[in-house]
Tab-separated table of C-alpha atoms in Angstrom:
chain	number	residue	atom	x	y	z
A	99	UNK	CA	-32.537	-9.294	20.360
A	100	UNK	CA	-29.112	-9.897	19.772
A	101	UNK	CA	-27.795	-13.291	20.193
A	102	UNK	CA	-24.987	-13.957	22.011
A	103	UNK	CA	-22.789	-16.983	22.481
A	104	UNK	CA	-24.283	-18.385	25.222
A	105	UNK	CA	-21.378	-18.525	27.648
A	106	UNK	CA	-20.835	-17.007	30.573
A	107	UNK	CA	-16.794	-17.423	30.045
A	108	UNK	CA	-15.508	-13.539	29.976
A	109	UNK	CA	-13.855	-13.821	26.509
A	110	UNK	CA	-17.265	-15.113	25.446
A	111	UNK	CA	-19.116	-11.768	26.813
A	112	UNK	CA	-15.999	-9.883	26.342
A	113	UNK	CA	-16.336	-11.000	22.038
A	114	UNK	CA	-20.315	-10.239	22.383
A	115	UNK	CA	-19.617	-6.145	22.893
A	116	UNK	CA	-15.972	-6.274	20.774
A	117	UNK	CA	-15.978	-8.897	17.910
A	118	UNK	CA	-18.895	-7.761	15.915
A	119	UNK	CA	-18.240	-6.524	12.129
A	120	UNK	CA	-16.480	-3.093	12.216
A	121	UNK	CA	-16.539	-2.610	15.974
A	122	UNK	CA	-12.556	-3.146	16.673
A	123	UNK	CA	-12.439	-0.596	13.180
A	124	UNK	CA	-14.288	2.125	14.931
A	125	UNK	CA	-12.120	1.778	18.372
A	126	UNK	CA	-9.232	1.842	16.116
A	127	UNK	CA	-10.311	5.201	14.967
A	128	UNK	CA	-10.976	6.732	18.329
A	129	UNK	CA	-7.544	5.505	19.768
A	130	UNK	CA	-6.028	7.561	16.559
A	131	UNK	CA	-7.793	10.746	17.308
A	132	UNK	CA	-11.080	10.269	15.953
A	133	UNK	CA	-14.226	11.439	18.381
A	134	UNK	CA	-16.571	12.711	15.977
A	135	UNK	CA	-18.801	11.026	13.767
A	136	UNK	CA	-17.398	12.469	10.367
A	137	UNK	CA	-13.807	11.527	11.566
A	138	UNK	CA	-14.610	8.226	12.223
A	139	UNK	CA	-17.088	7.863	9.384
A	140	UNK	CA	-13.614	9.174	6.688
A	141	UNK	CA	-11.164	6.456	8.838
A	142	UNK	CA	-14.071	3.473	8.340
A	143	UNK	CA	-15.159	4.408	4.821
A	144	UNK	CA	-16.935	0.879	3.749
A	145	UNK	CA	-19.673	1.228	6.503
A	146	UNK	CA	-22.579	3.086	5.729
A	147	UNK	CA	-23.320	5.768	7.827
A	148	UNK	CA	-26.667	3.885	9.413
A	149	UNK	CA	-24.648	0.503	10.566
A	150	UNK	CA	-22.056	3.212	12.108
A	151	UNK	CA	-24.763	4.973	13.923
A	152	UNK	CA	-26.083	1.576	15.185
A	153	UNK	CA	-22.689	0.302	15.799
A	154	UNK	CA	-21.767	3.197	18.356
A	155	UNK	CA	-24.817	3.132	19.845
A	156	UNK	CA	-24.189	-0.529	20.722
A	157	UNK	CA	-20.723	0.878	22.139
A	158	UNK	CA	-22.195	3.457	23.923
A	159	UNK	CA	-25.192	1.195	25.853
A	160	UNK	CA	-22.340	-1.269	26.744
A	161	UNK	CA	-20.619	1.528	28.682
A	162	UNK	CA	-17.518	1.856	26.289
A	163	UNK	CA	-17.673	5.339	24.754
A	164	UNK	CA	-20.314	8.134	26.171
A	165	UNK	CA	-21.259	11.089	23.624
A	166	UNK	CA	-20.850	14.702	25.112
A	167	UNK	CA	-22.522	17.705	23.344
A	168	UNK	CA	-20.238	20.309	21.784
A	169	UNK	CA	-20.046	23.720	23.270
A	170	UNK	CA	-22.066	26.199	20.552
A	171	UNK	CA	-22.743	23.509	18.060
A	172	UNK	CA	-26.274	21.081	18.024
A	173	UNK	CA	-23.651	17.981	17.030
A	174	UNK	CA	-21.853	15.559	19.201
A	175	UNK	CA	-18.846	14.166	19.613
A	176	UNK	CA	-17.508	10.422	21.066
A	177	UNK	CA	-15.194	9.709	24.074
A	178	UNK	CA	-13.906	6.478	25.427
A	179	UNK	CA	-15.102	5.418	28.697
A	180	UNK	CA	-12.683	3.423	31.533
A	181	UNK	CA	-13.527	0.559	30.075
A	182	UNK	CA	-13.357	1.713	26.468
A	183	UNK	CA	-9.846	2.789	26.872
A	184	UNK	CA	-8.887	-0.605	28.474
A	185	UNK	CA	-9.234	-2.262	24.151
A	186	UNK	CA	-5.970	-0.120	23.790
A	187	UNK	CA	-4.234	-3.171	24.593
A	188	UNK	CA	-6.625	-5.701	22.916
A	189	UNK	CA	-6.518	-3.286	19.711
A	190	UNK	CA	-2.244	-3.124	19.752
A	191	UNK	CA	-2.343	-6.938	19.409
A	192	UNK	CA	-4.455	-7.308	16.771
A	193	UNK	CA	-2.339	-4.391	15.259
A	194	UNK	CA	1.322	-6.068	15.843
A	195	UNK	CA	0.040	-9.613	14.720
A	196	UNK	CA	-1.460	-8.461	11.337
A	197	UNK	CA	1.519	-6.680	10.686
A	198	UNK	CA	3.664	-9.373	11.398
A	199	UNK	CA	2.247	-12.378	10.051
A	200	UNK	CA	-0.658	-11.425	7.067
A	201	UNK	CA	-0.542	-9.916	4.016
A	202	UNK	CA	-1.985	-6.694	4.104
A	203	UNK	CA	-0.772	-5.149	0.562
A	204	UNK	CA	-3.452	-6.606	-1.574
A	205	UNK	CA	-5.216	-5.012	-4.328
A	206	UNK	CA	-8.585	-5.925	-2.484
A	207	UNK	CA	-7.804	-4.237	0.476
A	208	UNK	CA	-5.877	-0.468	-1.548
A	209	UNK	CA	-7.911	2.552	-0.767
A	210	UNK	CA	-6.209	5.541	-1.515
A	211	UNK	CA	-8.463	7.566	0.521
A	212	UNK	CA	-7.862	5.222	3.483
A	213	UNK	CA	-4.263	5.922	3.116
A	214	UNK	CA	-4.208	9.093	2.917
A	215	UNK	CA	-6.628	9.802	6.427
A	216	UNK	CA	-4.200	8.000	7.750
A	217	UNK	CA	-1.190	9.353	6.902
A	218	UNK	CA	-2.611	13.171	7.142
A	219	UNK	CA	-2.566	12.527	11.042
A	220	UNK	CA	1.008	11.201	11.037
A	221	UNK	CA	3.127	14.209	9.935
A	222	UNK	CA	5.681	15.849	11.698
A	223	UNK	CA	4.638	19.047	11.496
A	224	UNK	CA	7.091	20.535	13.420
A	225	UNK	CA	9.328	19.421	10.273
A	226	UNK	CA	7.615	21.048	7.391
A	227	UNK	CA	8.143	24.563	6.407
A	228	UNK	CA	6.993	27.819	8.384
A	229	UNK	CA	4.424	28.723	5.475
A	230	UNK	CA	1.812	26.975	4.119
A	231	UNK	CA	2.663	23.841	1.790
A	232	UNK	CA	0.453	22.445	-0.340
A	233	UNK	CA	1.653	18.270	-1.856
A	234	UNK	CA	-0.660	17.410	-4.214
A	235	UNK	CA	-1.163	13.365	-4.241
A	236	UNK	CA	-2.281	11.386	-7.696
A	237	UNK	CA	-2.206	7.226	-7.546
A	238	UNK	CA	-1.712	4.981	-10.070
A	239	UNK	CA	-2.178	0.833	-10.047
A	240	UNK	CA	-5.950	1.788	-8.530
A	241	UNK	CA	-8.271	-1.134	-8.863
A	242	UNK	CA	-10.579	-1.003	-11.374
A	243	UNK	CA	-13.526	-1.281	-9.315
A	244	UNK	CA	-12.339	1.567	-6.767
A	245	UNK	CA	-15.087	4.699	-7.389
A	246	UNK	CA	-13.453	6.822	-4.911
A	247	UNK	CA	-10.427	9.713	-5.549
A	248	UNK	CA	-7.515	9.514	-6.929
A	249	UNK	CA	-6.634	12.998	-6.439
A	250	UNK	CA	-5.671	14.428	-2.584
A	251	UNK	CA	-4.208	17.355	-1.567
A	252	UNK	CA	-2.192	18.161	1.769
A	253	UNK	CA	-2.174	21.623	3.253
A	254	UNK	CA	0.250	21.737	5.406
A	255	UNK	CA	1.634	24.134	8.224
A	256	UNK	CA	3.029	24.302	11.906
A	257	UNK	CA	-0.139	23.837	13.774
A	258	UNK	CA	-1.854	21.182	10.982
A	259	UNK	CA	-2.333	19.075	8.357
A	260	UNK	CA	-5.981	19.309	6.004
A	261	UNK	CA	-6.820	16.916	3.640
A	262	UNK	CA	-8.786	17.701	0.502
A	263	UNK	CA	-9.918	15.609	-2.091
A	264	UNK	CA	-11.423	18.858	-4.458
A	265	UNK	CA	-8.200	21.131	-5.683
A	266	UNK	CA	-8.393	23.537	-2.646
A	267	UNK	CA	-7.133	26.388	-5.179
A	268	UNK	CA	-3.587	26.971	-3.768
A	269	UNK	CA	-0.299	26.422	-5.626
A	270	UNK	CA	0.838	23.277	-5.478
A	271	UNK	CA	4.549	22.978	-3.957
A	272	UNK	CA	5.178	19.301	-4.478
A	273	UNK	CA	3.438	16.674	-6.584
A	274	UNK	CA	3.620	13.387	-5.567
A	275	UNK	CA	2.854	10.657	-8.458
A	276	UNK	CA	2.798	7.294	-6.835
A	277	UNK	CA	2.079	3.486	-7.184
A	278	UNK	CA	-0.796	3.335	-4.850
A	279	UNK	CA	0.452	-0.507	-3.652
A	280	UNK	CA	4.145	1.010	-3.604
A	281	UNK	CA	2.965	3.811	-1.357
A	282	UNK	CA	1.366	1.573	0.827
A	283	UNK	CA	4.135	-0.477	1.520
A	284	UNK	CA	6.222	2.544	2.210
A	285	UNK	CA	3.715	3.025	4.778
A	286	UNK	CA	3.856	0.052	6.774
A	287	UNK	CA	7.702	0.194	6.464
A	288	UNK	CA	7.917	-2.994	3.783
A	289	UNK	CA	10.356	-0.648	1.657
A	290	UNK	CA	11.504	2.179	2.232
A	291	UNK	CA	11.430	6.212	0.584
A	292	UNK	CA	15.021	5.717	-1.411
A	293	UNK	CA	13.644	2.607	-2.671
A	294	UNK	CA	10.566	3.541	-4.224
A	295	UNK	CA	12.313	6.690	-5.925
A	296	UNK	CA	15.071	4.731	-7.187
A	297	UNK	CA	12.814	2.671	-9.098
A	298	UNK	CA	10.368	5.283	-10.170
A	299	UNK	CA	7.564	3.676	-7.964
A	300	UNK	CA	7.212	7.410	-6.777
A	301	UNK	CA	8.359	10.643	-8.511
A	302	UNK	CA	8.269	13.957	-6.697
A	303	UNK	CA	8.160	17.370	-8.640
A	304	UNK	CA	8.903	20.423	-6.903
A	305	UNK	CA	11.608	22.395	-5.784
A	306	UNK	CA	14.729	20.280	-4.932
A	307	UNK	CA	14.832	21.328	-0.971
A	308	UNK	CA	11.150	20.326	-0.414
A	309	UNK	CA	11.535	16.915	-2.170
A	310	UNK	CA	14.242	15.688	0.057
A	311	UNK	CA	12.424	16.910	2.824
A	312	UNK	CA	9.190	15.437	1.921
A	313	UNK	CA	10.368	11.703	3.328
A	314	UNK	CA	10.961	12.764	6.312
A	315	UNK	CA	7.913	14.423	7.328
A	316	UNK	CA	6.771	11.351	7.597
A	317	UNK	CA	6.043	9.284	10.445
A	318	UNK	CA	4.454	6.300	8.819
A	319	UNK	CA	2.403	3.167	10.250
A	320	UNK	CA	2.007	3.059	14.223
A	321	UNK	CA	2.599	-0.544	12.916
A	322	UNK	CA	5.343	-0.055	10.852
A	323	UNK	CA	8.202	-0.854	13.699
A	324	UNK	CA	6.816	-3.972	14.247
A	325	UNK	CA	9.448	-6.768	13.388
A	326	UNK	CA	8.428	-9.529	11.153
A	327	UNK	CA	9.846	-13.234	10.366
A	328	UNK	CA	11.460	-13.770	7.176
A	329	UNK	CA	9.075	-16.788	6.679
A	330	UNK	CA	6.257	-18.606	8.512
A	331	UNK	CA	5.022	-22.108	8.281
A	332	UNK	CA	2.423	-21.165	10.780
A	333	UNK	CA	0.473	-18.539	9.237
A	334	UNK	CA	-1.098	-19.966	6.446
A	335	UNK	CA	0.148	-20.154	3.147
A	336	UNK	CA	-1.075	-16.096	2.449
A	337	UNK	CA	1.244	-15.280	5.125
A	338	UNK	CA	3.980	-17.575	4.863
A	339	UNK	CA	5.660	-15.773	2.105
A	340	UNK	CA	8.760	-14.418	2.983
A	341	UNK	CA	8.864	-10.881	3.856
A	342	UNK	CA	10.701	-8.189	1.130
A	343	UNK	CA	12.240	-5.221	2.590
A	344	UNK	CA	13.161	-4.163	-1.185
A	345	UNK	CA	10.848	-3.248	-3.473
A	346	UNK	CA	10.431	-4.329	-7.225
A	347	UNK	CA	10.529	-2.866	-10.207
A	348	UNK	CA	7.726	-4.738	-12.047
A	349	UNK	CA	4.059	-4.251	-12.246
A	350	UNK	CA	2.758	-6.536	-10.005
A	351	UNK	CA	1.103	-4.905	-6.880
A	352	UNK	CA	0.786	-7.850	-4.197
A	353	UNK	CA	3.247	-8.524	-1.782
A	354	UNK	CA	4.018	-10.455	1.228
């Protein structure tokens, strides 16, 4: 049996169903989009696939998500419940205060295929050409460590945006070569597009029209309007650096 904290305060009971390891992850996923188990499984890629099956059945016997059976296929798919959807608000906060006072551009914590789920579901589609387009992605400053792609591909049209990390065998209309830190910190709005380019963080190759478009199919972070304090005494000292809205042009990837 699972042991609890032995209180029967609400946030006590409330932490018992929320607070375990990867559980506020996984309803992160599902408030983006995510109801199937692949989907979430691609957004939460450092959980095995057995913890993430325990995990949502844990979720699912507390009466926070219910799985429904998909018309014409044997799998399943994942919906929030009443009382799932009422985390929304739990799962903002925890959103707006990491972005505003921790340090979130570390080298431990750069996953280039993390990035890229996330920002394959934040295009404005409506924004990139009529025909197919095809940006191929390649990161450098990956940790050594990191056993995962480096290579991604976004096919893009009006109704969608695919991800694929094997060449999908179309021509490639823009290449993006980018520090993976830099591109994360474009992400959560630390620096900005202009900045990056100016200072060859990022290069883009492709026709001239589609690389001064490319910026501004992008939507970025969820996160990335959040305002943040030039300094913090507060925070700890990992999060009391102050906050750099340029970007440099050295080699170091960490940043406040």
């Amino acid at each position: 049996m699972k042991s609890g904290f032995g209180q029967f305060c609400p946030v006590a009971v409330a932490c018992e169903v929320f607070a375990e390891r990867w559980t506020p992850i996984i309803l992160r996923e599902m408030f983006a989009g995510s109801r199937y188990f692949s989907e979430i499984r691609r957004g939460v890629p450092n959980i095995s696939s057995a913890l993430l099956v325990q995990r949502l059945r844990s979720l699912e016997a507390n009466g926070v998500i219910v799985r429904e059976s998909i018309p014409g296929d044997r799998g399943q798919s994942y919906r929030l419940t009443e009382a799932g959807r009422e985390f929304h608000s739990v799962i903002e906060g925890l959103g707006t205060w990491g972005q505003r006072w921790t340090v979130r551009v570390d080298r431990d914590n750069l996953d280039p295929g993390f990035l890229m789920w996330n920002m394959r579901r934040r295009i404005v589609l409506e924004r990139v050409p009529t025909r197919r387009t095809v940006v191929r992605f390649k990161f450098g400053g990956v940790a050594v460590r990191y056993r995962g792609p480096r290579l991604f591909w976004l096919l893009l049209d009006r109704t969608k945006a695919d991800l694929c990390i094997e060449d999908p065998g179309f021509e490639v209309d823009l290449h993006v070569d980018a520090d993976l830190a830099t591109m994360a910190r474009i992400w959560l709005g630390d620096c900005t597009f202009e900045d990056a380019l100016r200072v060859g963080k990022v290069q883009l190759a492709g026709s001239r029209a589609l690389a001064q478009a490319f910026p501004s199919w992008l939507m970025l972070s969820h996160f990335a309007r959040v305002p943040r304090p030039l300094s913090s005494s507060t925070a700890g000292s990992r999060a009391s650096k102050p906050v750099r809205r340029g970007i440099s042009s050295g080699r170091s990837s960490r940043t406040a």
